[in-house]
Amino acid sequence: MKKKSTNSKFRKYILWTGLWVISFFVVSCVDNEMQDTEPEWLGASIFDYLVTSGNFTNYVKLIEELDYKEVLSKTGSKTLFVATDSAFNEFYKNNTWGVTRYEELTLAQKKLILNFGMINDAYLVEMLSNYYNGGLAEGAAMRKQSAVSVVDSVPLVNGNELPETKYWDYYRDKQIYLLKDNTLRTIIFFTQKHLDQAQVTDDDFELVTGLSRKAKDAHVFGVKILKRDITCKNGYLNILESVLVPPSNMAEYVTSKNNMTLFSRLLERFSTPAYDQNNTLLYRQLNPDFSDSIFTKRYFAKEGPNGSYSGPPGKTVGAAMLLPFDPGWNSYARNAVGSALESDMAAMFVPNDAAMEKYFNSGAGAILKDRFKEWDSIPNEILPVLLKRHMRTSFIESVPSRFFKMVDVDNSPLPVKKEHIENVYIGSNGVVFETNEVYPPDDYSSVYSPVLLSANDVSPTRKTKIWDWAIAQNDFRLYLNSMVSRYSFFVPTDEYFQNYIDPVSFAQDSCAALKFWYNTRTNSVYATVYAYDRATNVVGSDSLAVITNVEFIKNRMLDMLNMNIVVDGVERGKSHYLTKGNVALKVKGSGEDMKIQGGANVMRNEEVNVTRAYNQLNGHTYFIDKLIQAPLQSVYSVLSKEESFRGFFDLLVGFPASSLSAIFVNKTNYFGIDFNVKFFNTFNYTVYVPTNQAVRSAIVKGEIVPWESLIESGDTIVKGINDLECLAEKNAAIENLERFLRYHFQDNSVFIDGQPLSYLYQSATMKKDEQPTHWGTFKNKFYRIGVAGSGDNLTLTTENNKKVNVDKSMGLYNIMTRDIVFNNRPSTFRNYDNSGSGATYISSRIYTSSTAVIHQVDDYLSYKTGLNPVRKK
Amino acid sequence: MKKYNSVTMKHLHILLFSVFLFFGGLFSSCEIKDEPVVVSTFTQEMLGEYLEKRPEQFSEFVKLLDTTKVMSLVKAYGKYTMFAPDNNAMLEFYALKGRTELSQFTLDTLKMIAYDHLIKNFEITTNKFIEGLMPYLTMSERYVETSARTDDGVYNYYINQESKLLSRNIVTSNGVIHVIDKVMMPSTLTLDQALAKDSAFTIFYDALVETGLVYKIIAVRDESYDPLKWKHLDQNYHQGSGSRDEIPDSRKFGFTAFVESDATYAAHGIHNLDDLKAYAAANVYHENSADASVTDPKDPRNSLYKFVGYHLANKKMIKNKLIDMYYTKHMLTNYDMYEYIETMNPFTLIEVRKEAKALGGRNFLNYIHDTGESVQIVESNKDNDALNGVYHEIDKILIYDLKTVTEMSAKRIRMDAAAFFPEFTNNNMRIEDLDQPLSWVYPPGYIERLTFSEGTYFSYSNAFGGYLDYQGDEIFLKGLYDFELETPCVPAGTYEIRFSYQPTGARGAAQLYWDGKPCGIPLDLRITANDPLIGWVLPGADPEDPNGFENDKMMRNRGYMKGPNTYFDHINKWYGGKIARNSTASLRRILGIYTFDKASTHKFTVKAIREGQFMLDFLEFVPIEVIENEDVE
């Protein structure tokens, strides 16, 4: 029978109550009813047990020296992880602190050993996997906060040991009291229950800890618990296989390793000292002689001790510069539904120096070397995408058995393989996997890469800051990073972002040419306005206004982006390629000898030159020396100005404005530069314009009735619609004319572009009967046109098997047009110089557009089967 | 202590009225006479306990349940419907099988009998009975046919035409019991065997054999599928409807045959297989004209093969599941609704049109608008159930001819996402029960025409009144997903393709791809329709645009469309009970205009680029000919 304790009843009551409450919350298996006498199995106090056992003299000394004897003898409810003297003897033979005997341990080291092995609560080992998170989460925990005080030791760091970035320069020639983190360190447990629940396999465990395990084994970090759950009256004692030296956090570990220096230096660029007022005051209270300030090392990150951290006031960085989490945050807690500090930790895949060198010198990273020569020269702006790929917010989702399904924040696979892992370190806030591979982001290999890498180029002719901003603002990055696609991406560099003729102003009295520039103070793109003379094609030299409105600039940039991306190669031997925005580009040459023209470039008789060509994994990126400009002329505009198109144009514009058959419209949702084709629908089209003679022929043959009577030599050859008296006859003639005209509008832009083709396209005229036709078109489908060509001509075959050829004799072919849709009629906006009346110029928007290529054809197109009746006088 | 409550007649009428309001639309064409629902409640007893306490009635059936260990199931919490044969029925069954007692049957047989009499997850009182196969499966995975008739002046309910309900609607704490006078013995024939035995369809059966298609309708279930292997996918996730995503129990196959009787053929001058061959050769549409000369009937290009294949689908669809089941309370009853069924004639569809309820609510196959021609199911010979399929007699010849393809390729094809996957139909997921919305999360490979990345959580939530979804159901994903699905086939043509979804703050953003090419920049599903980027204005709110048509055009210019005006969230849980067109939480994204040279299936790929939810309601294939004058339906 064990002797009754001599402690006061009150203290005993507190202890028992504490143990009872804790066991309730952790669903303890300790079956301990409240009672006045201590049960026999309860044992001695933790301290008594250690003393009595006789083989914990090192630990007993730690307890006594650090003044914990009272606590561990009498009060409190603790869980302690201790090592025997023989384990300490092994520790003295080989440890990272270089300590060979107890006496060489510093006070701080002693505190670390004792406090790190102590949890301020009583837990059975299996109960360590439970935690309370609004409800009891059984088997879900793998971490607990330790009893190590943040200010147990506050290192004084020399300025020359600080990261070599501007944020630390002030301290370069000074010393600084610097905490690596100011949150509590955590102890990490691997228990059977948690491993099972998290589906972490024994193989995962072995790769992470280097130890094999048996069922029910429990480990603290990589140290096995030899004897567990020794029940003492003031808590539980667990005996470890070796001395538990408090591990560093991930950031400390990475920065301390001499084979991770390259990655570490990149990571350190995102760190900064942050004044720590609370710990400064606390430390001053504990050490009245201390009058200095304490700082904590912080990383720019989305998640950290106090949420997002973007730097000290006045020196903040943008959201794109934030790491996913602060790698030095001891009490790291994943920000995810159902996640808590206890349930998971972070992980990092850190390429060692050899891997970094290999990637830079001989791998896909050669593009970086080519551009920046060495790792340290890479601008900060380019690095977050690389670092983010290597930082994982969940250890559980990054164990080896899940390597195969890991993706980054952009949902791009992370191709880590077991054989890439050279070493593993279990830090207090996560696991660091040292790898022999670098996992570059898609941003480094896609067509976007040259823009990203050149965003901060010193040369304005190579700098791509404006385009990079436009891509970010309009969410094009992931589109351009799509590796299943193939792109040709044209990039005007900053120097050449000028002479943009704004389409809205083009339709106004005062026409503006914009020069875009990047404002480094506001990190935004602005536009300076110059006058543009349509007649002379001259851009004025005086800046007339500056546009700072982000939405306006974003809108025009979006339009430009859409016309600078071709979803395919542009070196396939054709002369014309369609962009994502349906705008056709005329392309000559290849690589750095390439010349490009959009419709407006043709109009202004200028060529855009490629200055540099990049061969990327998903296509080509071309830096160019002028802006590619889409056509500023609509179908209406072209047809109205060319005399050879007159016959066809007159038919098109004859419809009364209120008629549902009208083809050209200028009304809500169709507001363009002048008139838009009503049935165009954000697509690309071809318009076949019969010669004036052919139009006459169609009239004379009775295919159509013109608007005005055809009178020759005083004779009325054909009575025009406007002269018809019978309403039914008139309506029928109008409908017939509309259908005739629409048969000359075809879906898909087809150019005479040097490549043979043979294909069927749809017109804009609906088949309304079941008569068999040459192309077998079904009822209620658009009549079709067969288009064939050898590369320098086009022959059209109609539904009634009529052959019609593109007539190149007057050079009236491959004419590029664009029907733009604005948010309102251009005349309702004030001019760029604020003259005129109406809404501000900067409130104008380009909504969408359709493009068309116009060809003159030598005869009219007809879908009608059977013989055409010939009208007689 | 048991508790017995008699429900007053007043309450019963209210209940009855509510029940019929709920189900009136659903079973409109085939409801059973509206007998009052008399419910006996024993809410302090489990099903098993109820039976055990009445040995004079159920001792034999209890013995069966004990022997097969099904008793433990029906004594535990859950939801069941049990058809309990009384002792006389059990003894009669023994005699019929030449036995005298239960122990003379094998355990497998007994287990099958127990499962034949039990429906899991649903409590089906007689007010849910219909004239025909009900859309619920027994635990032996068979449909149950319900009917009612008057015998000697007494109105009786029957199960599978033979088992009469002796007492009904006994409600216990874990389910409903109907006592029956005869043990249920569903047919164990597969669809091909059932057709072979039916003397009304000999010519069609001969053609089925001649083309070899008979071998394509014999599969019953995927024996390699083991739900236990996928337990780790269970994240205990609950959908907004409250349902918990389950791992599918099994992976069954199923088939439907639409069959002309010999008499119908005779009316068209077809008296034997050769006649049918000639008919097919003369009328079947060939997209590739060279197919017309293929003479081997086992070649999928052959006319007879195409003809027969067009009568077969790889989904087991009782008539109710052709379209009626999906005409949920979400759908406004003054509009027609359409379903599309892929057939075994490669790359062809059958259109099922459900006429607006106001016009009669009839169903038509391949309705031709100009002429009013269509094919219909013969009510008196529908829902012929087999182990792995069902067949229906049709009143006219069903054929994919020029007329059909002309009609099909000139109209908007709107396909609910659930219609893409036969697995949803064959495993009884695409159903609606107003009392019990259900949802599933799918293991990789479960859905044949779907692939997804390891981390993708792909689930389906069946119809729920709180969803502002077409037909009330939706595909749902969360986290960082990456999936690719193969669409059903669409005819050749140039289409505007649209993707319908509900934007909400909990969604993420995704890059969409059509046939491997990105459809513009990523779609942010968090942006609701009234965001200035999209510009939705409530139809009628602008006096200058009373119908909202100008606003429609403006939205189209930005690549969006409002939801259709044909459905709403009928229980008004989150979206205000508004018609989709009038809600900021319903959008269609225009993916682009695509030309398909021939009838084919297509790949729709979605990859999350911003973590969050994703949902897919339906896809629309709109021939560009239709766009200019398209309605708002």
mmCIF file of C-alpha atoms in Angstrom, chain B residues 133 143 254-258 312-323 326 339-342 350 352 377 383-384 388-392 425-426 430:
data_model
loop_
_atom_site.group_PDB
_atom_site.id
_atom_site.type_symbol
_atom_site.label_atom_id
_atom_site.label_comp_id
_atom_site.label_asym_id
_atom_site.label_seq_id
_atom_site.Cartn_x
_atom_site.Cartn_y
_atom_site.Cartn_z
ATOM 1 C CA LEU B 133 -42.805 0.443 -62.664
ATOM 2 C CA TYR B 143 -37.940 -2.264 -60.163
ATOM 3 C CA GLY B 254 -28.777 -1.345 -68.151
ATOM 4 C CA PHE B 255 -30.498 -1.169 -71.501
ATOM 5 C CA THR B 256 -33.718 -0.086 -73.084
ATOM 6 C CA ALA B 257 -35.276 -1.370 -76.263
ATOM 7 C CA PHE B 258 -37.980 0.500 -78.160
ATOM 8 C CA LEU B 312 -31.435 0.388 -78.284
ATOM 9 C CA ALA B 313 -29.971 2.564 -75.562
ATOM 10 C CA ASN B 314 -27.438 1.719 -72.905
ATOM 11 C CA LYS B 315 -29.613 3.036 -70.109
ATOM 12 C CA LYS B 316 -32.362 1.156 -68.379
ATOM 13 C CA MET B 317 -35.259 3.548 -68.699
ATOM 14 C CA ILE B 318 -38.677 2.627 -67.527
ATOM 15 C CA LYS B 319 -41.130 4.952 -69.210
ATOM 16 C CA ASN B 320 -41.122 7.290 -66.264
ATOM 17 C CA LYS B 321 -37.383 7.724 -66.659
ATOM 18 C CA LEU B 322 -37.505 8.693 -70.297
ATOM 19 C CA ILE B 323 -38.466 12.208 -69.310
ATOM 20 C CA TYR B 326 -36.917 14.828 -64.785
ATOM 21 C CA GLU B 339 -34.419 14.796 -73.366
ATOM 22 C CA TYR B 340 -31.926 13.192 -75.689
ATOM 23 C CA ILE B 341 -31.071 9.522 -75.681
ATOM 24 C CA GLU B 342 -27.979 8.170 -77.351
ATOM 25 C CA ILE B 350 -33.555 10.020 -80.044
ATOM 26 C CA VAL B 352 -37.959 12.733 -76.233
ATOM 27 C CA ILE B 377 -44.857 4.288 -76.452
ATOM 28 C CA ASP B 383 -42.140 -1.180 -68.935
ATOM 29 C CA ASN B 384 -41.517 -4.825 -69.700
ATOM 30 C CA ASN B 388 -30.746 -5.700 -66.946
ATOM 31 C CA GLY B 389 -33.198 -3.728 -68.996
ATOM 32 C CA VAL B 390 -36.647 -2.859 -70.038
ATOM 33 C CA TYR B 391 -38.489 -2.806 -73.324
ATOM 34 C CA HIS B 392 -41.400 -0.778 -74.562
ATOM 35 C CA THR B 425 -29.634 6.126 -64.746
ATOM 36 C CA ASN B 426 -28.595 2.511 -64.441
ATOM 37 C CA ARG B 430 -30.962 10.264 -61.567
#
